[in-house]
PDB file of C-alpha atoms in Angstrom:
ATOM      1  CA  UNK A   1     -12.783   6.291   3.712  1.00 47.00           C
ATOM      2  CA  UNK A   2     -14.480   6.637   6.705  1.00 44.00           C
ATOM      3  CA  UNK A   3     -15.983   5.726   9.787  1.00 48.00           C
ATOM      4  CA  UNK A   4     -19.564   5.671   9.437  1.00 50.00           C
ATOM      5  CA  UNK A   5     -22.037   4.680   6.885  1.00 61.00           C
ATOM      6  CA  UNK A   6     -21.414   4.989   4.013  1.00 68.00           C
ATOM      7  CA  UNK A   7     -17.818   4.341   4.497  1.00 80.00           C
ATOM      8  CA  UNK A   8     -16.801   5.919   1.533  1.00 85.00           C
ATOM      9  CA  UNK A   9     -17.318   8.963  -0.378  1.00 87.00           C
ATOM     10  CA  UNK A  10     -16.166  10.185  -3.900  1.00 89.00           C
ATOM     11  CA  UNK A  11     -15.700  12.912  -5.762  1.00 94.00           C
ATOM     12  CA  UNK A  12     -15.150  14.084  -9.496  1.00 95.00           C
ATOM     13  CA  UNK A  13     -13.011  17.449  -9.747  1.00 95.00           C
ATOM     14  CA  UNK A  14     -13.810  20.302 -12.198  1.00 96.00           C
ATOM     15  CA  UNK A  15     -11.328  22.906 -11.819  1.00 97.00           C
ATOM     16  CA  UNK A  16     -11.444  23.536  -7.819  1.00 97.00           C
ATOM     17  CA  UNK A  17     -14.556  22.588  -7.658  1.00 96.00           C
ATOM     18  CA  UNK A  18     -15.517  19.001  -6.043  1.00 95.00           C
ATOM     19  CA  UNK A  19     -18.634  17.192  -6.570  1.00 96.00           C
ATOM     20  CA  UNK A  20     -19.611  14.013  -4.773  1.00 95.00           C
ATOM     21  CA  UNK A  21     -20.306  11.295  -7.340  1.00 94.00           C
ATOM     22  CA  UNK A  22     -23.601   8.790  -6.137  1.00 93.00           C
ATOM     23  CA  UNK A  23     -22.175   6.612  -4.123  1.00 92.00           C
ATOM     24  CA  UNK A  24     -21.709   2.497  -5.217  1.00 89.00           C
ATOM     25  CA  UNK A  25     -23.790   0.456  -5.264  1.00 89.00           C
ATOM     26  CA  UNK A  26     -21.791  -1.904  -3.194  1.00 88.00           C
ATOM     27  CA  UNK A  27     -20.375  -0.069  -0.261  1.00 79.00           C
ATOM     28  CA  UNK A  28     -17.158  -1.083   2.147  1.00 77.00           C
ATOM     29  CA  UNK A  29     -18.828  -3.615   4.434  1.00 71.00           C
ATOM     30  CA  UNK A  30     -16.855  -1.759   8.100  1.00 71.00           C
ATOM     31  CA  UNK A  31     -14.984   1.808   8.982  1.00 76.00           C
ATOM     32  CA  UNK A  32     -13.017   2.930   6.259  1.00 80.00           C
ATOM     33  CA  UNK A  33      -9.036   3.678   7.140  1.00 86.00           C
ATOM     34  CA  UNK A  34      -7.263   4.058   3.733  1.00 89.00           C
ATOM     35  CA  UNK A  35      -8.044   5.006   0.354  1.00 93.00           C
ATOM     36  CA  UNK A  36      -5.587   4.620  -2.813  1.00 95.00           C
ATOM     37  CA  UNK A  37      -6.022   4.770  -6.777  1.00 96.00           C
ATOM     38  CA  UNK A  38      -4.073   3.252  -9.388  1.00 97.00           C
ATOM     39  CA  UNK A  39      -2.549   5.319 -11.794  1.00 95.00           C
ATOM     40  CA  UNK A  40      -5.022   5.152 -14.591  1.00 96.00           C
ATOM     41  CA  UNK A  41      -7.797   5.795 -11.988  1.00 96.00           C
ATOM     42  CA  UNK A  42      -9.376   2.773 -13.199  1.00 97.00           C
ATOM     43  CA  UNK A  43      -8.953   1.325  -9.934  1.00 98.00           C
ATOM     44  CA  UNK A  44     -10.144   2.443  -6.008  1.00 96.00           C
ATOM     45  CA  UNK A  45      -9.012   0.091  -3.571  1.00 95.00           C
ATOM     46  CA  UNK A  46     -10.287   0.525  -0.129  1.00 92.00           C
ATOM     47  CA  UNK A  47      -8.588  -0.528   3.568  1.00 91.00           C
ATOM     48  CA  UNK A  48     -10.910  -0.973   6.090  1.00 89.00           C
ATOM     49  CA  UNK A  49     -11.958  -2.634   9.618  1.00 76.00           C
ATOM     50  CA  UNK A  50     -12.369  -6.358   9.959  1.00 71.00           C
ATOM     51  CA  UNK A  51     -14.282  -7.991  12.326  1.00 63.00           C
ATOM     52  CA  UNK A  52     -12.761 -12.187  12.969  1.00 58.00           C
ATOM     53  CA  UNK A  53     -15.347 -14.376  11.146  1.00 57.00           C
ATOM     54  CA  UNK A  54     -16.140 -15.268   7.035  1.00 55.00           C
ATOM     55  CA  UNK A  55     -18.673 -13.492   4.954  1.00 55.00           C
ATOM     56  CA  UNK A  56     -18.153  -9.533   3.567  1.00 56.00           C
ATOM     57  CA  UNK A  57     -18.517  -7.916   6.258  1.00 56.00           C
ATOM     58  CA  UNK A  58     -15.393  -9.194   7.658  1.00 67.00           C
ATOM     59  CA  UNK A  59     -13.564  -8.566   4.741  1.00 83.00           C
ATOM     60  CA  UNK A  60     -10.816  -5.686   5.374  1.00 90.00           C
ATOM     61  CA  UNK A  61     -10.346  -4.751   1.646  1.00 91.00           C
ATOM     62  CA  UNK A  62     -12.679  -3.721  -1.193  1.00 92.00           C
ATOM     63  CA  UNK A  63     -11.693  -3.020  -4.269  1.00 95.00           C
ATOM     64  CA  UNK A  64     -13.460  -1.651  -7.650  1.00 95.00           C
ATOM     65  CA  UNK A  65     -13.521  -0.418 -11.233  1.00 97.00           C
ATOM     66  CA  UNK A  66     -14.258   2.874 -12.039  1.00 97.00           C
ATOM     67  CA  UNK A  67     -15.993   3.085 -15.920  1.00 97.00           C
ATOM     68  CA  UNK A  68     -16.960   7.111 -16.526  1.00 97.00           C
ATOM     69  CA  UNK A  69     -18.283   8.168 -12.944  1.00 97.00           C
ATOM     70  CA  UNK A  70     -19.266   4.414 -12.076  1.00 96.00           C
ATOM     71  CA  UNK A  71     -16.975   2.494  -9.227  1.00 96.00           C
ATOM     72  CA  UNK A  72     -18.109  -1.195  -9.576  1.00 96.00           C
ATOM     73  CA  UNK A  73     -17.132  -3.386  -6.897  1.00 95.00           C
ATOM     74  CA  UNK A  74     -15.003  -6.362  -7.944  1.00 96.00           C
ATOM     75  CA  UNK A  75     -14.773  -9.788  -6.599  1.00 94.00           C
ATOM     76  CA  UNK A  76     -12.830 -10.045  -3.043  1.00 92.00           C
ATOM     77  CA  UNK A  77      -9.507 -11.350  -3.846  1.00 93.00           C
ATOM     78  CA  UNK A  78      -9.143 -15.358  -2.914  1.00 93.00           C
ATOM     79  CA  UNK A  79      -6.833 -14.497   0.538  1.00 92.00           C
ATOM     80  CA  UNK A  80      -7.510 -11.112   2.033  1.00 91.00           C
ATOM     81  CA  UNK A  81      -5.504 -10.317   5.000  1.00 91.00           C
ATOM     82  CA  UNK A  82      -6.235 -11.770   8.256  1.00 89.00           C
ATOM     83  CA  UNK A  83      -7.331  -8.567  10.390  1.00 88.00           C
ATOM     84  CA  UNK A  84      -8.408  -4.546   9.782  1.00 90.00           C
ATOM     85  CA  UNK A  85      -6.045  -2.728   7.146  1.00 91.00           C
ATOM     86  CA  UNK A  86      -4.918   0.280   7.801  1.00 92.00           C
ATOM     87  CA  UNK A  87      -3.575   1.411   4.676  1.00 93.00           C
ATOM     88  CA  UNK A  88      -2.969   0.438   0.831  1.00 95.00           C
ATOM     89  CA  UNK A  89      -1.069   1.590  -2.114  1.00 95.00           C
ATOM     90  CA  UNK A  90      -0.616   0.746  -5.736  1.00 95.00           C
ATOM     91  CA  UNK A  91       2.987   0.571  -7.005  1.00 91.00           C
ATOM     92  CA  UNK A  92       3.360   2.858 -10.233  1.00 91.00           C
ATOM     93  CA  UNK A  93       2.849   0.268 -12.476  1.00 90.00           C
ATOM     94  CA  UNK A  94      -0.384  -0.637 -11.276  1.00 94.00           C
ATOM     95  CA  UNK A  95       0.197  -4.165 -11.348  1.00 90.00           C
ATOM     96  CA  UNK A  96       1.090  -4.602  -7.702  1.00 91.00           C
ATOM     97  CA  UNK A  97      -1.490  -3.842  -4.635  1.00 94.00           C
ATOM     98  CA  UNK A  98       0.329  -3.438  -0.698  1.00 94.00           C
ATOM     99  CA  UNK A  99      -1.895  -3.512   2.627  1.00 95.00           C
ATOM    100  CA  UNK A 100      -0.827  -2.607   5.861  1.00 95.00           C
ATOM    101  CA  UNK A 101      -2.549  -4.343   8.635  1.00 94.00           C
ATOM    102  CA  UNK A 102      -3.385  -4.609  12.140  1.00 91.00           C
ATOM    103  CA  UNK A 103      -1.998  -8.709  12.480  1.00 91.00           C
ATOM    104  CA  UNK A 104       0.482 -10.570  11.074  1.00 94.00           C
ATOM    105  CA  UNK A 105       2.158 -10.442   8.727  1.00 93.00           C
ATOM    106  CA  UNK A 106       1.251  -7.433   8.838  1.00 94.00           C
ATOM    107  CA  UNK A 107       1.604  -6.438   5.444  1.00 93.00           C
ATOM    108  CA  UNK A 108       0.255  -8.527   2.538  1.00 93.00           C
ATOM    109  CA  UNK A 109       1.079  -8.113  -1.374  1.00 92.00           C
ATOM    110  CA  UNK A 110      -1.397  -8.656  -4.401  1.00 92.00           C
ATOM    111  CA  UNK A 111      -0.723  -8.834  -8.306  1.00 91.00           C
ATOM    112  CA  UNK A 112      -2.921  -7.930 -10.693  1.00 93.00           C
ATOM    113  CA  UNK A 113      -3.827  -9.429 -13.572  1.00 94.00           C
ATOM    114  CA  UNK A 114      -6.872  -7.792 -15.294  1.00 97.00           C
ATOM    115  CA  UNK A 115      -9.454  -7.388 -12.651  1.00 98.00           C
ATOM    116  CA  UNK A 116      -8.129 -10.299 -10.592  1.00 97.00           C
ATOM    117  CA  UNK A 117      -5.873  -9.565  -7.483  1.00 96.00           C
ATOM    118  CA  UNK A 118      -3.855 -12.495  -6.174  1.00 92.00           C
ATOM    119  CA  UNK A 119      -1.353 -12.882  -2.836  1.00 91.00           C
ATOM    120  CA  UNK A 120       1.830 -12.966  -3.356  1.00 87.00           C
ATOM    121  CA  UNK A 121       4.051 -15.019  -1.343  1.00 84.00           C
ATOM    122  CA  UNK A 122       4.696 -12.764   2.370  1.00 86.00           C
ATOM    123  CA  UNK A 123       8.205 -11.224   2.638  1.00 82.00           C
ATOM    124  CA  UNK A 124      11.061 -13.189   4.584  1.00 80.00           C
ATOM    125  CA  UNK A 125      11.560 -10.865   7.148  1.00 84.00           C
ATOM    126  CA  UNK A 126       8.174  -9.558   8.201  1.00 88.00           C
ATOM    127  CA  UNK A 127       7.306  -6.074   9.558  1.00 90.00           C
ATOM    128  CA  UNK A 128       7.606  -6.348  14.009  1.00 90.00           C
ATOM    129  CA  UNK A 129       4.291  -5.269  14.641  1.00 93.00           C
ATOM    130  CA  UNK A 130       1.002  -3.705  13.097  1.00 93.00           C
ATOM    131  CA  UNK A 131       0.884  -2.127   9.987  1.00 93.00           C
ATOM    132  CA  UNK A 132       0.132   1.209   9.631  1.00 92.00           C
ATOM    133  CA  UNK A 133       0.671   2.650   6.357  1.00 92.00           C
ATOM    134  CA  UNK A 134       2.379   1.233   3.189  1.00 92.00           C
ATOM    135  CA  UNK A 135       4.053   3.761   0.059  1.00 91.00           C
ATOM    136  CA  UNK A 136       5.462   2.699  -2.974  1.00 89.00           C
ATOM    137  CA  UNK A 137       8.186   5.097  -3.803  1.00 86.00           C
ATOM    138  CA  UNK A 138       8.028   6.358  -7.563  1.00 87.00           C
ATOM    139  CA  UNK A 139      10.849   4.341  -9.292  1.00 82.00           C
ATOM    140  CA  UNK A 140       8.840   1.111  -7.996  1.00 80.00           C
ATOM    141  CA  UNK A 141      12.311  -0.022  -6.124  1.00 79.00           C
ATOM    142  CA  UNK A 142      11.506   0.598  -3.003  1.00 83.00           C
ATOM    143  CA  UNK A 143       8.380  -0.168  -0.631  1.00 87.00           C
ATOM    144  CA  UNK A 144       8.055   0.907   3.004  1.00 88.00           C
ATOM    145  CA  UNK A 145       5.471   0.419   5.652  1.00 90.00           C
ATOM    146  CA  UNK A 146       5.078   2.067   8.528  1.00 91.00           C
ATOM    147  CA  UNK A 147       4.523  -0.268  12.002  1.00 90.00           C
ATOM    148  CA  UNK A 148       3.404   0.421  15.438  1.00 90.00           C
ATOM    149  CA  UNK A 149       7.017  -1.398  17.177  1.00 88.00           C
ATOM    150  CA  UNK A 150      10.314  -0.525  16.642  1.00 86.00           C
ATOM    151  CA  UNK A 151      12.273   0.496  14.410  1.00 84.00           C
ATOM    152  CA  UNK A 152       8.727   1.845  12.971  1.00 86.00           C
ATOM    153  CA  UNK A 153       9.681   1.346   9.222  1.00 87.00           C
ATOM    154  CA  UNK A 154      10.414  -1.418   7.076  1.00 86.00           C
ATOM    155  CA  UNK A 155      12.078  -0.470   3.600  1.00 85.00           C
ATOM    156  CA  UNK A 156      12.187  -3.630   1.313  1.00 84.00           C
ATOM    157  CA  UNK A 157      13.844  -3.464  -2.150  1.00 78.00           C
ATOM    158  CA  UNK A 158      12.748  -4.525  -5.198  1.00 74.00           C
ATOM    159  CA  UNK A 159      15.216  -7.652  -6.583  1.00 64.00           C
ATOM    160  CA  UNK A 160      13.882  -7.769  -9.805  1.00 54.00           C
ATOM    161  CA  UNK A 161      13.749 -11.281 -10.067  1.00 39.00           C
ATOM    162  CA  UNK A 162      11.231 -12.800 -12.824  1.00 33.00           C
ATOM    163  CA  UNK A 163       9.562 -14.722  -9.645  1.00 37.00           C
ATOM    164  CA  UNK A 164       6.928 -12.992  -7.452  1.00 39.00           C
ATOM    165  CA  UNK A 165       8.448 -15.094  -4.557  1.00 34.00           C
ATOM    166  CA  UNK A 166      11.482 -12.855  -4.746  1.00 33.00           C
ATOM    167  CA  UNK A 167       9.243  -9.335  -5.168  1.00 39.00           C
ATOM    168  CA  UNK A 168      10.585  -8.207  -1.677  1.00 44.00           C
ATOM    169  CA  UNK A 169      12.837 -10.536  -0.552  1.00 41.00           C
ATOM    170  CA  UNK A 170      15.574  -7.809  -1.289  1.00 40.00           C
ATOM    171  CA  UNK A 171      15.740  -6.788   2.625  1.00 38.00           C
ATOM    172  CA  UNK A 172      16.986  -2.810   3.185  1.00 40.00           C
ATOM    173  CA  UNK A 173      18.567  -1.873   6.469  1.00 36.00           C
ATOM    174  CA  UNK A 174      15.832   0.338   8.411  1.00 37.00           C
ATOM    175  CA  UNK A 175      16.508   3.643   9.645  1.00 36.00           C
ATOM    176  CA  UNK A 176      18.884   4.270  12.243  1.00 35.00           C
ATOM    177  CA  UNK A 177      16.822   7.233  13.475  1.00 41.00           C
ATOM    178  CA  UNK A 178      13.805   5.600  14.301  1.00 45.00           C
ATOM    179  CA  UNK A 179      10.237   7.975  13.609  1.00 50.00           C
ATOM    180  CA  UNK A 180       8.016   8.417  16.504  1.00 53.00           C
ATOM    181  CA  UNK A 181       4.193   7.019  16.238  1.00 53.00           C
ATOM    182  CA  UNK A 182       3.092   9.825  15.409  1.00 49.00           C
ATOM    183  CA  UNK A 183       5.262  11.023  12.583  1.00 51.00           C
ATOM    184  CA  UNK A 184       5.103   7.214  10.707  1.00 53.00           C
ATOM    185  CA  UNK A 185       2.516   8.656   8.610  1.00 51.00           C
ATOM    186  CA  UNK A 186       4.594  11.881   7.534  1.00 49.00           C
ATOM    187  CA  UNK A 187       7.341   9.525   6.371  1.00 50.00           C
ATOM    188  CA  UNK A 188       5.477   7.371   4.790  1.00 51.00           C
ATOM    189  CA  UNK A 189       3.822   9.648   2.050  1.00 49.00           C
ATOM    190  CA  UNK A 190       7.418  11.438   1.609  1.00 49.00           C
ATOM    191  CA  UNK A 191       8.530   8.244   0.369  1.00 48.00           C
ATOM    192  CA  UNK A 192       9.563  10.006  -2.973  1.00 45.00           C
ATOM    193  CA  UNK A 193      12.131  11.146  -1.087  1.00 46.00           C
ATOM    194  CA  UNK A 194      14.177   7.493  -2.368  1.00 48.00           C
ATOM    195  CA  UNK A 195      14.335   9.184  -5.629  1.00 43.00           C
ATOM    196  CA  UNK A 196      16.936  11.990  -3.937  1.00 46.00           C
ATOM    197  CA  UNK A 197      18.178   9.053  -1.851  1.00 44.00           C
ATOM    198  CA  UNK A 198      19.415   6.866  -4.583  1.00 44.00           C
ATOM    199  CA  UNK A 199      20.835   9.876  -6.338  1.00 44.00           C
ATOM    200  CA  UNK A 200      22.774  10.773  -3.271  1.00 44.00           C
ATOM    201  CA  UNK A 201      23.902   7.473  -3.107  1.00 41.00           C
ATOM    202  CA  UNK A 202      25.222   7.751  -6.626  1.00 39.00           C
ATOM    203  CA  UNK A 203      26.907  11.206  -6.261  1.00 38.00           C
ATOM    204  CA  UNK A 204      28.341   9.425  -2.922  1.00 38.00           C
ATOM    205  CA  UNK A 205      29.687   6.887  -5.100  1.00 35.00           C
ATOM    206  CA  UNK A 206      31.304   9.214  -7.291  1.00 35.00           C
ATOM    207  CA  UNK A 207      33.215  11.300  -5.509  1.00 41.00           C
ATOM    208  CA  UNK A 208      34.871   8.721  -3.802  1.00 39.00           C
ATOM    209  CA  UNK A 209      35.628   7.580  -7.304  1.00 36.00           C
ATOM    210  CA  UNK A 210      37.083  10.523  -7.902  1.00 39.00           C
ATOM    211  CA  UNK A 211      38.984  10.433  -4.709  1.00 45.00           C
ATOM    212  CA  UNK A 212      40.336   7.085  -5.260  1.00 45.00           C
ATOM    213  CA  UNK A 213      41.042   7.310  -9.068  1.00 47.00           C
TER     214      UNK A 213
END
């Protein structure tokens, strides 16, 4: 995304060669600040600026559905968040949408179900100030936003619960060495990085195990 008309631009890879596709027919209504696809790159959501008021153009996510080289907008979901979103991610199995944004709560959670995203109940312990940027790590355990207060990053953990209530109620201790502004965004899109993390943990585990056995 970004911050002039048209807000947007897209383009279709051949080898390393990009071409810009024609652009939608419905464009992001304000300033675009984050861009993510799903895995199937059937979907393009969109974070962008909000202005306060009702209508589209104070509507700070757009979503659509790509079919061939076509990106149809889709219908805004019921509750968007309340302010400009700064960034937005698809977990890996694309049923799950996060947005980062400017006022609280500062991070707001969709499902999917076909074409139809709907809120999910807001975590328990919210993020302390505005979101920045949002990651999914890979497994789909873990998801961390980026914030502009300390500690910077909140890690919430999947509790596999069969109730969306309970998606992220499964609170992770944040970092003890806190990022500065300017690297949030860094950390954020190494969040892959849990996959080593968890294995660590494991081979942790083990040798004291071993130790103790």
């Amino acid at each position: 995304g970004h911050t002039s008309s048209i807000f947007i631009a897209i383009y279709k890879r051949a080898g390393d060669v990009f071409t810009k596709l024609a652009d939608p027919a419905q464009l992001p209504p304000m300033s675009g600040y984050g861009v993510a696809f799903d895995s199937t790159s059937t979907y393009l959501a969109v974070a962008h600026f909000r202005e306060s008021g009702e209508g589209d153009i104070f509507t700070p996510i757009t979503i659509y559905k790509r079919a061939g080289d076509v990106f149809t907008k889709l219908d805004y979901p019921t509750t968007v968040p309340p302010d400009t979103a700064n960034g937005i991610a698809f977990d890996p199995t694309d049923t799950y949408l996060a947005v980062a944004h400017y006022t609280s709560p500062f991070l707001t959670t969709y499902k999917r179900a076909g074409d139809v995203f709907t809120k999910l109940a807001d975590p328990i312990t919210l993020p302390t100030g505005s979101g920045q940027e949002v990651a999914f790590d890979s497994t789909n355990t873990y998801l961390a936003i980026a914030h502009a207060t300390s500690p910077f990053i909140t890690i919430y953990k999947y509790a596999g619960n069969i109730t969306d209530y309970y998606l992220f109620d499964g609170y992770v201790e944040e970092f003890t060495v806190l990022p500065s502004l300017k690297e949030q965004k860094a950390v954020i899109r190494l969040l892959d990085a849990f996959a080593l993390f968890r294995q660590k943990e494991v081979h942790v585990a083990l040798q004291k195990s071993t130790k103790t056995g």
